[in-house]
């Protein structure tokens, strides 16, 4: 559950950069968005693995 909370925080943190990139065309914000998406991908994979392990132990 802790990792899921971290995932939500990461999404909330990148929201301003997403708006800057799509609405204002700010290229630096796009770079930050791409990095955040890569971090999200890794965290989502960790959560997915954790869920699978927990499901298989029951």
Tab-separated table of C-alpha atoms in Angstrom:
chain	number	residue	atom	x	y	z
A	1	UNK	CA	0.000	0.000	0.000
A	2	UNK	CA	2.942	2.316	0.666
A	3	UNK	CA	4.138	2.054	-2.929
A	4	UNK	CA	0.673	2.860	-4.240
A	5	UNK	CA	0.623	6.023	-2.117
A	6	UNK	CA	4.029	6.931	-3.524
A	7	UNK	CA	2.644	6.381	-7.043
A	8	UNK	CA	-0.230	8.795	-6.374
A	9	UNK	CA	2.178	11.397	-4.979
A	10	UNK	CA	4.369	11.103	-8.063
A	11	UNK	CA	1.382	11.644	-10.359
A	12	UNK	CA	0.240	14.647	-8.354
A	13	UNK	CA	3.767	16.067	-8.447
A	14	UNK	CA	4.094	15.882	-12.217
A	15	UNK	CA	0.666	17.362	-12.944
A	16	UNK	CA	1.928	20.950	-13.116
A	17	UNK	CA	4.671	19.977	-15.572
A	18	UNK	CA	2.145	18.137	-17.766
A	19	UNK	CA	0.031	21.288	-17.940
A	20	UNK	CA	3.085	23.445	-18.703
A	21	UNK	CA	4.155	21.113	-21.491
A	22	UNK	CA	0.796	20.617	-23.188
A	23	UNK	CA	-0.671	24.084	-22.652
A	24	UNK	CA	2.427	26.282	-22.890
A	25	UNK	CA	4.768	24.170	-24.987
A	26	UNK	CA	7.471	24.269	-22.315
A	27	UNK	CA	10.129	21.804	-23.497
A	28	UNK	CA	11.891	21.535	-20.142
A	29	UNK	CA	8.604	20.540	-18.538
A	30	UNK	CA	8.294	17.817	-21.186
A	31	UNK	CA	11.666	16.425	-20.129
A	32	UNK	CA	10.516	16.341	-16.501
A	33	UNK	CA	7.288	14.629	-17.560
A	34	UNK	CA	9.209	11.947	-19.447
A	35	UNK	CA	11.442	11.295	-16.433
A	36	UNK	CA	8.430	11.092	-14.128
A	37	UNK	CA	6.721	8.659	-16.507
A	38	UNK	CA	9.820	6.450	-16.444
A	39	UNK	CA	9.774	6.524	-12.637
A	40	UNK	CA	6.056	5.688	-12.697
A	41	UNK	CA	6.718	2.756	-14.980
A	42	UNK	CA	9.297	1.300	-12.591
A	43	UNK	CA	7.120	1.838	-9.553
A	44	UNK	CA	4.094	0.335	-11.295
A	45	UNK	CA	6.162	-2.756	-12.153
A	46	UNK	CA	7.232	-3.102	-8.514
A	47	UNK	CA	3.606	-2.889	-7.390
A	48	UNK	CA	2.574	-5.398	-10.034
A	49	UNK	CA	5.232	-7.872	-8.879
A	50	UNK	CA	4.240	-7.382	-5.249
A	51	UNK	CA	0.565	-8.007	-6.028
A	52	UNK	CA	1.382	-11.154	-7.996
A	53	UNK	CA	3.533	-12.525	-5.154
A	54	UNK	CA	0.844	-11.806	-2.582
A	55	UNK	CA	-1.851	-13.366	-4.783
A	56	UNK	CA	0.180	-16.532	-5.317
A	57	UNK	CA	0.916	-17.042	-1.614
A	58	UNK	CA	-2.765	-17.293	-0.692
